[in-house]
CSV table of C-alpha atoms in Angstrom, one decimal:
chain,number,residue,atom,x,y,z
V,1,UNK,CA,35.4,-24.1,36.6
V,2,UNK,CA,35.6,-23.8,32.9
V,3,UNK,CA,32.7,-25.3,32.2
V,4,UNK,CA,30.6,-23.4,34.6
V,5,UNK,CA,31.7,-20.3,32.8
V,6,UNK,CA,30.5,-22.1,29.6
V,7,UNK,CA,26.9,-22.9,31.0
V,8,UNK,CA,26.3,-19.5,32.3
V,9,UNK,CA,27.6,-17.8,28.5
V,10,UNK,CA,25.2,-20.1,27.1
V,11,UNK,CA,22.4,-19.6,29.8
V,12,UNK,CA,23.2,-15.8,29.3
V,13,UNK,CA,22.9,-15.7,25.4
V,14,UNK,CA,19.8,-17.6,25.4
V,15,UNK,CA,18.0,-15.3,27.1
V,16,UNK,CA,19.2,-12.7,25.1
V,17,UNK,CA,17.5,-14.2,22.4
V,18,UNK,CA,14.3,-14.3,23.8
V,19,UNK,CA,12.0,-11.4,22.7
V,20,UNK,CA,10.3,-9.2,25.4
V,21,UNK,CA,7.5,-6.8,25.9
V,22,UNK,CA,9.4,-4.0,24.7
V,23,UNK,CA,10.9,-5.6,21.4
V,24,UNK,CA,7.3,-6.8,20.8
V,25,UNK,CA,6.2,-3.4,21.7
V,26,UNK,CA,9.0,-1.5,19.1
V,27,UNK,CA,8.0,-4.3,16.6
V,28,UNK,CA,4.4,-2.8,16.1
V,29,UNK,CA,5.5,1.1,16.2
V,30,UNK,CA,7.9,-0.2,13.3
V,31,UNK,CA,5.2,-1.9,11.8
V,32,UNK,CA,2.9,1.4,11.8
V,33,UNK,CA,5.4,3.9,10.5
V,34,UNK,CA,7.1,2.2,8.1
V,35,UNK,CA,7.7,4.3,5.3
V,36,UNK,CA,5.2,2.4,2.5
V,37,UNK,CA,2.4,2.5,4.9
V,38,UNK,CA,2.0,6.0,3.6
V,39,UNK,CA,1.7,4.9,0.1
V,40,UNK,CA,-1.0,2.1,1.6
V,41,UNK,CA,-3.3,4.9,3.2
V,42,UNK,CA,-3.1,6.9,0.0
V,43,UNK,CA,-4.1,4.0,-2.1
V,44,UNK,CA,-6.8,3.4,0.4
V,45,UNK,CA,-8.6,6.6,0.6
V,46,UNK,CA,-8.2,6.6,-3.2
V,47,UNK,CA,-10.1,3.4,-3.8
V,48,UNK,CA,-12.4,4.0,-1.1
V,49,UNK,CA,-13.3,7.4,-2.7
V,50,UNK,CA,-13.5,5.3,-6.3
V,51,UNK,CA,-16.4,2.9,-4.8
V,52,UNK,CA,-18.4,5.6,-3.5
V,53,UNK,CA,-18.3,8.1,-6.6
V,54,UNK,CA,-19.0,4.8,-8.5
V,55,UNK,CA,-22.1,4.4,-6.4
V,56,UNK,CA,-22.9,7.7,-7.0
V,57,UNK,CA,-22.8,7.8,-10.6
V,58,UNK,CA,-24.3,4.5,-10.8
V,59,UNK,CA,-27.1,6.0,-9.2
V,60,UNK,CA,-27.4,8.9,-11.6
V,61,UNK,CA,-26.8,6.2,-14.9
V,62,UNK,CA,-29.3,3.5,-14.4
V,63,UNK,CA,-30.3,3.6,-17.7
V,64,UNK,CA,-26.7,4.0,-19.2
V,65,UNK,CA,-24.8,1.8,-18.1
V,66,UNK,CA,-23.1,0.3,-20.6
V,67,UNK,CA,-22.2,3.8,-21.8
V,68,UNK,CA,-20.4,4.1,-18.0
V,69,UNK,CA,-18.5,1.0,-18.8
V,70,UNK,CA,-17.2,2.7,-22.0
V,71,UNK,CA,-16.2,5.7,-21.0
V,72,UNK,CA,-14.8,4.6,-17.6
V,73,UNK,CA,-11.3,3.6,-19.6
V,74,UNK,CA,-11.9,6.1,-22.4
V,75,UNK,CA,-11.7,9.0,-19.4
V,76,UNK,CA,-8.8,6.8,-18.3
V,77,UNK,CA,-7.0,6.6,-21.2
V,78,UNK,CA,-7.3,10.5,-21.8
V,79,UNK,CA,-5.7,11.6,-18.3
V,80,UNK,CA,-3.4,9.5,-18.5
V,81,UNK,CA,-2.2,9.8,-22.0
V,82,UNK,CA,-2.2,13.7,-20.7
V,83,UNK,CA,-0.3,13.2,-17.5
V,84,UNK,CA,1.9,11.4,-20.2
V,85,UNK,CA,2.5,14.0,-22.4
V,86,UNK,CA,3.2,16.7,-20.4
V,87,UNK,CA,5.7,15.2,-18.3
V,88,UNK,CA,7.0,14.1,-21.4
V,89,UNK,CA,7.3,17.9,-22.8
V,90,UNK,CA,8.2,19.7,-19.2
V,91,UNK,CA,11.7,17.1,-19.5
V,92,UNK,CA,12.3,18.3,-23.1
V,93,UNK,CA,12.0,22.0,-22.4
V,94,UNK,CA,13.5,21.9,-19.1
V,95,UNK,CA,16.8,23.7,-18.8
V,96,UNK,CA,19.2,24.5,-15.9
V,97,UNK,CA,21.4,27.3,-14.9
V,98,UNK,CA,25.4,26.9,-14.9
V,99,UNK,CA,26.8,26.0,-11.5
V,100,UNK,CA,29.2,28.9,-12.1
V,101,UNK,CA,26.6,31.8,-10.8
V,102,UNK,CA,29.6,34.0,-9.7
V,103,UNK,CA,32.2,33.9,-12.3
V,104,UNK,CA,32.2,34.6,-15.7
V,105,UNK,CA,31.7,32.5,-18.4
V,106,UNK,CA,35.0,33.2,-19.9
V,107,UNK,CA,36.6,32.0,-16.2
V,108,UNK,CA,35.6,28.8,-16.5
V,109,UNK,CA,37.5,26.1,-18.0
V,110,UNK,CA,38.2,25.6,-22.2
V,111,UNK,CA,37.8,22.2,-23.6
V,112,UNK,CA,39.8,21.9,-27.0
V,113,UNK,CA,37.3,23.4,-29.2
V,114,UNK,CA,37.3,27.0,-27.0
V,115,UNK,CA,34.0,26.1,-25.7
V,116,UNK,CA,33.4,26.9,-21.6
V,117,UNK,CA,32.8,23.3,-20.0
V,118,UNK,CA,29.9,23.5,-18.2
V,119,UNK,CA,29.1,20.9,-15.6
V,120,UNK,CA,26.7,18.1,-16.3
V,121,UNK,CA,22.9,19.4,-15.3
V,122,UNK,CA,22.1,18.5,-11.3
V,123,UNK,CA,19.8,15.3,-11.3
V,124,UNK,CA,15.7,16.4,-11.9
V,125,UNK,CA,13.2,15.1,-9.4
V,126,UNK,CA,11.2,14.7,-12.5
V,127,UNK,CA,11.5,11.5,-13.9
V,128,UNK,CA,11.9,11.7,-17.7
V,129,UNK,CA,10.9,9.4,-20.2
V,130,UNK,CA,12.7,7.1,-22.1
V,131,UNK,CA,12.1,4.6,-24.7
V,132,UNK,CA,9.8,1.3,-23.4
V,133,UNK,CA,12.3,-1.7,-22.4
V,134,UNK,CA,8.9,-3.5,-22.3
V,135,UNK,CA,7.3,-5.0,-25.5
V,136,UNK,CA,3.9,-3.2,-26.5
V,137,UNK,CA,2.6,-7.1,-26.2
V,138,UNK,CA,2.5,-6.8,-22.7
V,139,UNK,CA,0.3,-3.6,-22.2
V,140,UNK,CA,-2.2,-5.6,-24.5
V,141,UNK,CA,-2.1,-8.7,-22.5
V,142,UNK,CA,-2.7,-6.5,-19.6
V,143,UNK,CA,-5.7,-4.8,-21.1
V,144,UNK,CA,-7.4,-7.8,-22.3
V,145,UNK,CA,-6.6,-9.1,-18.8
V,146,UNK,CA,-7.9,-6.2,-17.3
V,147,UNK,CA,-11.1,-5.9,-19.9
V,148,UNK,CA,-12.1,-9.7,-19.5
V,149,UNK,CA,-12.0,-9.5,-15.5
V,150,UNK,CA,-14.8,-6.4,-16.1
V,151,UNK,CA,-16.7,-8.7,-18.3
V,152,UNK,CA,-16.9,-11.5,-16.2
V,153,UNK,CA,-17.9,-9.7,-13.3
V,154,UNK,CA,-20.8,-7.3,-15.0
V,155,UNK,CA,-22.0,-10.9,-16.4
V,156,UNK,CA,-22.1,-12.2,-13.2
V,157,UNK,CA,-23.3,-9.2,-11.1
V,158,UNK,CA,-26.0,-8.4,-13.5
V,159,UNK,CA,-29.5,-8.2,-12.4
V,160,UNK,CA,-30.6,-11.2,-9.5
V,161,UNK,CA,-28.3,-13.7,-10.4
V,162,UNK,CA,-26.3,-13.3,-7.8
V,163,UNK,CA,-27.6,-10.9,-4.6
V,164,UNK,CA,-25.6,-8.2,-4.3
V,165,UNK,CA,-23.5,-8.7,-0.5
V,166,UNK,CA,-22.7,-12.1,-2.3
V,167,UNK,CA,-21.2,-10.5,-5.0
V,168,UNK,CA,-19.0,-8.5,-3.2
V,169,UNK,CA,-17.5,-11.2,-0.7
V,170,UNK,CA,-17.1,-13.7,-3.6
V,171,UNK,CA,-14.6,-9.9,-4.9
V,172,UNK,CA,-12.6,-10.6,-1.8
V,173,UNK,CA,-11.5,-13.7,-3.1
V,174,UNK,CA,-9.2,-11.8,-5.1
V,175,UNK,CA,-6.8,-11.8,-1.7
V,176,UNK,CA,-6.5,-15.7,-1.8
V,177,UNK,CA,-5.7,-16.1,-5.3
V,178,UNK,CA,-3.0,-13.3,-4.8
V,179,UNK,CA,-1.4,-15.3,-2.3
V,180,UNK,CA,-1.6,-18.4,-4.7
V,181,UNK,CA,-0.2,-16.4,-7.9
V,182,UNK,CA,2.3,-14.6,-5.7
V,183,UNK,CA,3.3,-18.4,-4.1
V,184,UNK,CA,3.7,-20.0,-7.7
V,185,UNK,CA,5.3,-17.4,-9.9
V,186,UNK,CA,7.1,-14.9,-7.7
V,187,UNK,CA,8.5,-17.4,-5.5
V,188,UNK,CA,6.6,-15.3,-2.2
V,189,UNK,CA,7.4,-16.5,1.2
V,190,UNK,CA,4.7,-15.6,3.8
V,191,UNK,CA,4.4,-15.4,8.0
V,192,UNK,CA,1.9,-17.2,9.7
V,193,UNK,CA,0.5,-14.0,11.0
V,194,UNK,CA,0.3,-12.0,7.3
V,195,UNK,CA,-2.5,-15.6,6.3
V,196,UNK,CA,-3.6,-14.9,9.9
V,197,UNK,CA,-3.9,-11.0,9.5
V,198,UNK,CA,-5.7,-11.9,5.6
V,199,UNK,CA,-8.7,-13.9,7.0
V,200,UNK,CA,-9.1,-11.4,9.5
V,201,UNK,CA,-9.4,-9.0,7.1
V,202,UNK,CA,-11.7,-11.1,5.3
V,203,UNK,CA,-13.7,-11.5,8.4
V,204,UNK,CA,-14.2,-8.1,8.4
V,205,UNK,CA,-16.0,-8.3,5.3
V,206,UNK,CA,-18.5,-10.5,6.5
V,207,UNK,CA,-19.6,-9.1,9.3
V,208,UNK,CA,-19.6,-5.6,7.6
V,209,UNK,CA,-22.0,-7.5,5.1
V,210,UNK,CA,-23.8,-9.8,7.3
V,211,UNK,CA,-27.0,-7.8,7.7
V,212,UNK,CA,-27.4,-7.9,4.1
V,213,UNK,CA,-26.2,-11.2,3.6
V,214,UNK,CA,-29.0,-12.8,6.2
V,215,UNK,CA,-31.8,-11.0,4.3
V,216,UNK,CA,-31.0,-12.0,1.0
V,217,UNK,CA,-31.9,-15.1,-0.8
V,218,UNK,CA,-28.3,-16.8,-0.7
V,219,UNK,CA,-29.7,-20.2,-2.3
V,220,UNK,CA,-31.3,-18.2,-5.4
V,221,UNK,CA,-28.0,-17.7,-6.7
V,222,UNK,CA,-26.9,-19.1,-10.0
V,223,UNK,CA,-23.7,-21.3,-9.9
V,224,UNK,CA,-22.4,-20.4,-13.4
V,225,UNK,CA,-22.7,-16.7,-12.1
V,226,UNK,CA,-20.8,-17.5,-9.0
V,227,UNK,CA,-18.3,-18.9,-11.0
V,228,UNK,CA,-18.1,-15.8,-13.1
V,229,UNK,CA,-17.6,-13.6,-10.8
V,230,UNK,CA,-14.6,-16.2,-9.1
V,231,UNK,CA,-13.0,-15.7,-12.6
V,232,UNK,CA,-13.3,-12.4,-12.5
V,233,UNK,CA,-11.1,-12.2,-9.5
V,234,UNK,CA,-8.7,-14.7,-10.9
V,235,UNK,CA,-8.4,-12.6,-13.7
V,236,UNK,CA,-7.7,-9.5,-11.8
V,237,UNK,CA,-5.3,-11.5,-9.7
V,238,UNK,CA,-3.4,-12.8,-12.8
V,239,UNK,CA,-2.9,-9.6,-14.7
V,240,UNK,CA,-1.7,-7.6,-11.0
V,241,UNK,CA,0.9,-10.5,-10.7
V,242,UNK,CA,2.2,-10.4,-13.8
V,243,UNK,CA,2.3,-6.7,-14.0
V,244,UNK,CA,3.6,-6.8,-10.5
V,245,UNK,CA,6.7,-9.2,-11.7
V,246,UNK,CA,7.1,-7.2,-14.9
V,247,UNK,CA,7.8,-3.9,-12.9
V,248,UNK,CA,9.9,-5.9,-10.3
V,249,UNK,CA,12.2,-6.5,-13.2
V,250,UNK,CA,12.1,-3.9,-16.1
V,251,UNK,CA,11.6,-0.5,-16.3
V,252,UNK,CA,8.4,0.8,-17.0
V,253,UNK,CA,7.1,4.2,-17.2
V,254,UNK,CA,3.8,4.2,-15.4
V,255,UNK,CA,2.0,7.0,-17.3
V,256,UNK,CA,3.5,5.5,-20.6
V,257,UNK,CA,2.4,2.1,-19.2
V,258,UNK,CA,-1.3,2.4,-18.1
V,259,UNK,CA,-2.0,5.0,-21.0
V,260,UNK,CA,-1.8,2.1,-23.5
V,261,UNK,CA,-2.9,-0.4,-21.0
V,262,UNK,CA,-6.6,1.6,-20.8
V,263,UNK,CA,-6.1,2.2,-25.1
V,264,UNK,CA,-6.1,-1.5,-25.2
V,265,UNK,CA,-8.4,-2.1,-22.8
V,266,UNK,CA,-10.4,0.2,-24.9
V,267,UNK,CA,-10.1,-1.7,-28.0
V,268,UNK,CA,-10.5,-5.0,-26.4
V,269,UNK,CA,-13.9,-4.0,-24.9
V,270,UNK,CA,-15.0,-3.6,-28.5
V,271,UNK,CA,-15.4,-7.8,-29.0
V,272,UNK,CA,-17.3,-8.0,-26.4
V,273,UNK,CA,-20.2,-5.3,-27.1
V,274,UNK,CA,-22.3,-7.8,-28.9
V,275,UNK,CA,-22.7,-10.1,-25.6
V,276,UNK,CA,-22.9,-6.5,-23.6
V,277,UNK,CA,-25.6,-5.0,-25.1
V,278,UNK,CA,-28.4,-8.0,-24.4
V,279,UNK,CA,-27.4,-7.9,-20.7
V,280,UNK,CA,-28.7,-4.2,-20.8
V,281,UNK,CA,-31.8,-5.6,-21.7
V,282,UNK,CA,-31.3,-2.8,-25.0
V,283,UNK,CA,-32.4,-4.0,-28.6
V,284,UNK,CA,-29.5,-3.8,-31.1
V,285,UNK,CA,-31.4,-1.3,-32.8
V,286,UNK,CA,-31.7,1.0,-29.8
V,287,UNK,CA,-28.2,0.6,-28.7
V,288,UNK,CA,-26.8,3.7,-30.3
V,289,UNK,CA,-29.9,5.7,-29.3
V,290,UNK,CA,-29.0,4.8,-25.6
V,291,UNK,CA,-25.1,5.1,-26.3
V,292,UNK,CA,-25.9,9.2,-27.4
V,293,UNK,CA,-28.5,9.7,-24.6
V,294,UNK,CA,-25.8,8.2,-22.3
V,295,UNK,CA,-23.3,11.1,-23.3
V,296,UNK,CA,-25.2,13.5,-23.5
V,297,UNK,CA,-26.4,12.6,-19.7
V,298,UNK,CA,-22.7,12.8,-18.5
V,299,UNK,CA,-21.4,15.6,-20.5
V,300,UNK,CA,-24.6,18.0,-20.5
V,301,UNK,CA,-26.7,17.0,-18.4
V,302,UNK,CA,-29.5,16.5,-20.3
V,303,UNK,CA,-32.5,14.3,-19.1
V,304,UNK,CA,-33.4,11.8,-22.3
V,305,UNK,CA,-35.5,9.0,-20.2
V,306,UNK,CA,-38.1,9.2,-17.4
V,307,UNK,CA,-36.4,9.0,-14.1
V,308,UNK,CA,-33.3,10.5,-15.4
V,309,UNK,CA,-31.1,12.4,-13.0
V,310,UNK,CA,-28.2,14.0,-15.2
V,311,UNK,CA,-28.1,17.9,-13.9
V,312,UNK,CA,-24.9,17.2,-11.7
V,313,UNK,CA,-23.5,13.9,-13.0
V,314,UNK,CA,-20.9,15.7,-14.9
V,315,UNK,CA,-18.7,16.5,-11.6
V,316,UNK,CA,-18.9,13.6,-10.1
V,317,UNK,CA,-17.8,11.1,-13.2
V,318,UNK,CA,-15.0,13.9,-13.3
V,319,UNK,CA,-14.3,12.7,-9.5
V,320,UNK,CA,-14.4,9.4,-9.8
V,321,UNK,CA,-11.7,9.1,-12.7
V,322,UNK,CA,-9.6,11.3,-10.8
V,323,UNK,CA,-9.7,8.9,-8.1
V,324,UNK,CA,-9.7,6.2,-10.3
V,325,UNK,CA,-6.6,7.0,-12.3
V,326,UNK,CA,-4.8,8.2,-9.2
V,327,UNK,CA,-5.3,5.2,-7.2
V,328,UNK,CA,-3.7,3.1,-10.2
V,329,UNK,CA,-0.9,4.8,-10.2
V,330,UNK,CA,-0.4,4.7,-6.6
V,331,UNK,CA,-1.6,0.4,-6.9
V,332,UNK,CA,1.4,0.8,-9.0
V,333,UNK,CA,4.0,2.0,-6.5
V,334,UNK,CA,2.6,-0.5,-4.4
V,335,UNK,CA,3.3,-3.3,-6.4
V,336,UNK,CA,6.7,-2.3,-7.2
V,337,UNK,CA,8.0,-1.2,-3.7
V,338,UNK,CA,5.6,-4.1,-2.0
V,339,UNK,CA,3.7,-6.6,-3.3
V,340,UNK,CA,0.5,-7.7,-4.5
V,341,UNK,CA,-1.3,-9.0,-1.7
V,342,UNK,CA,-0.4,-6.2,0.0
V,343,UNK,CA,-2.2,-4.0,-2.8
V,344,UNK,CA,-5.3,-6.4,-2.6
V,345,UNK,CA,-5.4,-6.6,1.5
V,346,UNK,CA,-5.7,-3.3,1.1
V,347,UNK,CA,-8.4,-2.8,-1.4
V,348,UNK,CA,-10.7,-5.1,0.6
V,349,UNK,CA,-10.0,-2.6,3.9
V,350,UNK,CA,-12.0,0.0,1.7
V,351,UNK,CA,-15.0,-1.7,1.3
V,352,UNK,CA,-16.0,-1.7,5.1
V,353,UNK,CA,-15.1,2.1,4.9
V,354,UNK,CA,-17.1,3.0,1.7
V,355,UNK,CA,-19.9,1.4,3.8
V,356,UNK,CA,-19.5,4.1,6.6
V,357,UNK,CA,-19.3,7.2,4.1
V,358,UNK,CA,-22.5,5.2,2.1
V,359,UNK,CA,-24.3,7.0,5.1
V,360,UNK,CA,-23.2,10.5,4.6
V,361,UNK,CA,-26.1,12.1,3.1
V,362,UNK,CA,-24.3,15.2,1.9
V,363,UNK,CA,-22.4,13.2,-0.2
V,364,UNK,CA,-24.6,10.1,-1.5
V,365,UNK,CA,-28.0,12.1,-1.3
V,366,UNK,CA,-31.2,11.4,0.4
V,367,UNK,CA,-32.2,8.8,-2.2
V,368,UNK,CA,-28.7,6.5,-1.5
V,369,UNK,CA,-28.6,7.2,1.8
V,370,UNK,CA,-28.1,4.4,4.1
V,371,UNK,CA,-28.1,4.0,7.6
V,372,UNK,CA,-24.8,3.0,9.7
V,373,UNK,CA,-25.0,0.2,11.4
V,374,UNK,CA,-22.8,-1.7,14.4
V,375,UNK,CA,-22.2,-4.3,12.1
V,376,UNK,CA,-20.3,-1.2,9.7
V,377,UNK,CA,-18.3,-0.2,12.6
V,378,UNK,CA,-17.2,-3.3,14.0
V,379,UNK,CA,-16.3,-4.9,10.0
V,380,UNK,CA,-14.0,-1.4,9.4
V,381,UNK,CA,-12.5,-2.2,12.9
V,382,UNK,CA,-11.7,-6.2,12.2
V,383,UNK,CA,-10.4,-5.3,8.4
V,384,UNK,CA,-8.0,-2.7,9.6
V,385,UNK,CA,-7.0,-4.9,12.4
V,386,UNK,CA,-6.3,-7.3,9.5
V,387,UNK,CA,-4.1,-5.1,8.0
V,388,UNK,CA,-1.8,-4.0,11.2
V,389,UNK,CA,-0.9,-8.0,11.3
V,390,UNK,CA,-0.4,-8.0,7.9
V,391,UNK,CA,2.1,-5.7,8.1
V,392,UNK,CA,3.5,-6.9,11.6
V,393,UNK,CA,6.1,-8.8,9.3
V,394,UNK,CA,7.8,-8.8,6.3
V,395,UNK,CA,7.2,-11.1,3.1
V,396,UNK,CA,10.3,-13.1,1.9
V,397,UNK,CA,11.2,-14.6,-1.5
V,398,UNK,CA,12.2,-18.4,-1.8
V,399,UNK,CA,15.4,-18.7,-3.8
């Protein structure tokens, strides 16, 4: 009789354990509204809105662009650094009223030196800055990082060496070397569904670019440029780890942070101008002739060369390092409260979707245009499919 009452407890609790429709069901409404999922669409309209104004300006800068690759972390550099600097100053000057709003001064209690004690000031939802815990050594070895990874990728993308839908599915390789770094050094611990819910992601990709892909000339391209372009992404991987890791286990003041990460980045860029410069096809001689007309194309508008389209160019570099400088920050967040493939999982989901707003002629213009295409549609639907099984489960750490 006992043991009959033992079978049936342990009959009973294994199918307790045994997950059904509606746990499966409550698992995916979790999934969606978890709170960081907010932080993920913000970063993804963000970047989404970066490679479109990108285009854009691209567009308007053919003949300029090295000049575009200079100033993109110069702007940088001087929002953040203002962002920066007035948060720094509104925490100075910012002062609160006594607690004691209806009694006197004189009611409240005496310390020994006949002074009023005064309660300590409520906590600010402004964070205020305090002094770096992180060496300055590691915001340069993130902006060389971060300036060698552009390099290697306007090397490789440059001119036919590689055709361009190549270019950007060898970018998404960025997601498998995030899982790689993130394995190795911060000890990650991934489900079978978040590789599953990656490649699907991935798969989105290329069948958003599989048009493109089929009518360009895949065996034209140059192996050393592949290879470029790969260590681009490694490099871009590498620095997002480590900074990932670095923020997981100091404090670091993001506006503080990524203004002297994009002053660096700056100043490493500098090297590397005498191997820029023959890639724009641009005689040393001319180069600082095409480095003026170049800011003088953004900033008034004025037309140098023949073809040049500067009258509104102005607003929309404005726009773009809004967006750019935004959507670090919020990368940031994302790296700290989730991960680093998550970031990148991400970021590929915004290519498909950049795609689809590519064919908004109000805001690319008639000249870039494109037409949408089922093969648009059905990519954004498999990337963001991608992303919902991504985020179906948690990642773990290995001790």
């Amino acid at each position: 009789m006992y043991s009959n009452n033992t079978t049936k407890m342990h009959i009973q609790d294994e199918t307790e354990e045994v997950p059904s429709s509606n746990s499966y069901f409550r698992r995916f409404i979790g999934a969606i509204f978890k709170p960081i999922n907010g932080l993920l669409l913000i970063l993804l309209i963000f970047h989404t809105m970066v490679i479109v104004l990108l285009k854009r300006v691209s567009m308007y800068m053919t003949h300029y662009s090295y000049t575009l690759a200079q100033l993109q972390p110069v702007g940088s550099s001087f929002l953040f650094g203002t962002m920066f600097l007035i948060s720094y100053f509104w925490k100075k000057e910012e002062k609160h009223e006594p607690v004691y709003s209806n009694l006197r001064i004189e009611s409240a209690p005496l310390l020994d030196d006949d002074k009023p004690y005064l309660p300590p000031a409520p906590p600010s939802y402004f964070p205020s800055f305090t002094p770096p815990k992180i060496h300055m050594y590691t915001y340069l070895f993130l902006g060389i990082l971060f300036t060698l990874s552009n390099f290697l990728l306007f090397s490789g993308s440059r001119g036919s060496y590689v055709p361009g839908p190549l270019s950007v599915l060898l970018q998404q390789s960025v997601i498998i070397f995030s899982f790689i770094l993130s394995l190795v050094f911060l000890k990650k611990k991934f489900g079978v569904i978040q590789y599953i819910g990656a490649l699907v992601t991935i798969g989105g990709i290329i069948v958003s670019l599989w048009p493109h892909l089929r009518e360009s000339h895949l065996q034209d391209a140059k192996i050393w440029a592949i290879f470029l372009i790969l260590g681009s992404t490694i490099t871009t991987a590498a620095a997002l780890t480590y900074m990932s890791h670095t923020i997981t286990n100091k404090e670091m003041p993001f506006l503080y942070a990524w203004t002297c990460i994009n002053i660096f980045e700056t100043l490493a860029a500098v090297p590397l101008i005498l191997a820029i410069v023959p890639m724009q096809g641009i005689p040393f001689s001319g180069m600082k002739d095409n480095v003026v007309d170049g800011f003088l194309c953004v900033f008034t508008g004025k037309n140098s060369l023949p073809g040049d389209t500067c009258q509104h160019i102005g607003w929309f570099f404005l726009a773009y390092i809004f967006f750019l400088v935004f959507g670090k920050l919020t990368l940031t967040y994302v790296l700290k409260h989730g991960s680093v493939v998550m970031g990148m999982v991400v970021l590929t989901c915004a290519v498909p979707l950049a795609d689809i707003l590519f064919t908004w002629g109000w805001l690319m213009g008639n000249d870039g245009k494109v037409t949408l295409s089922n093969f648009d549609i059905g990519g954004a639907g498999l990337v963001f499919i991608g992303l919902i099984m991504y985020r179906l489960t948690n990642e773990g750490t290995r001790h």
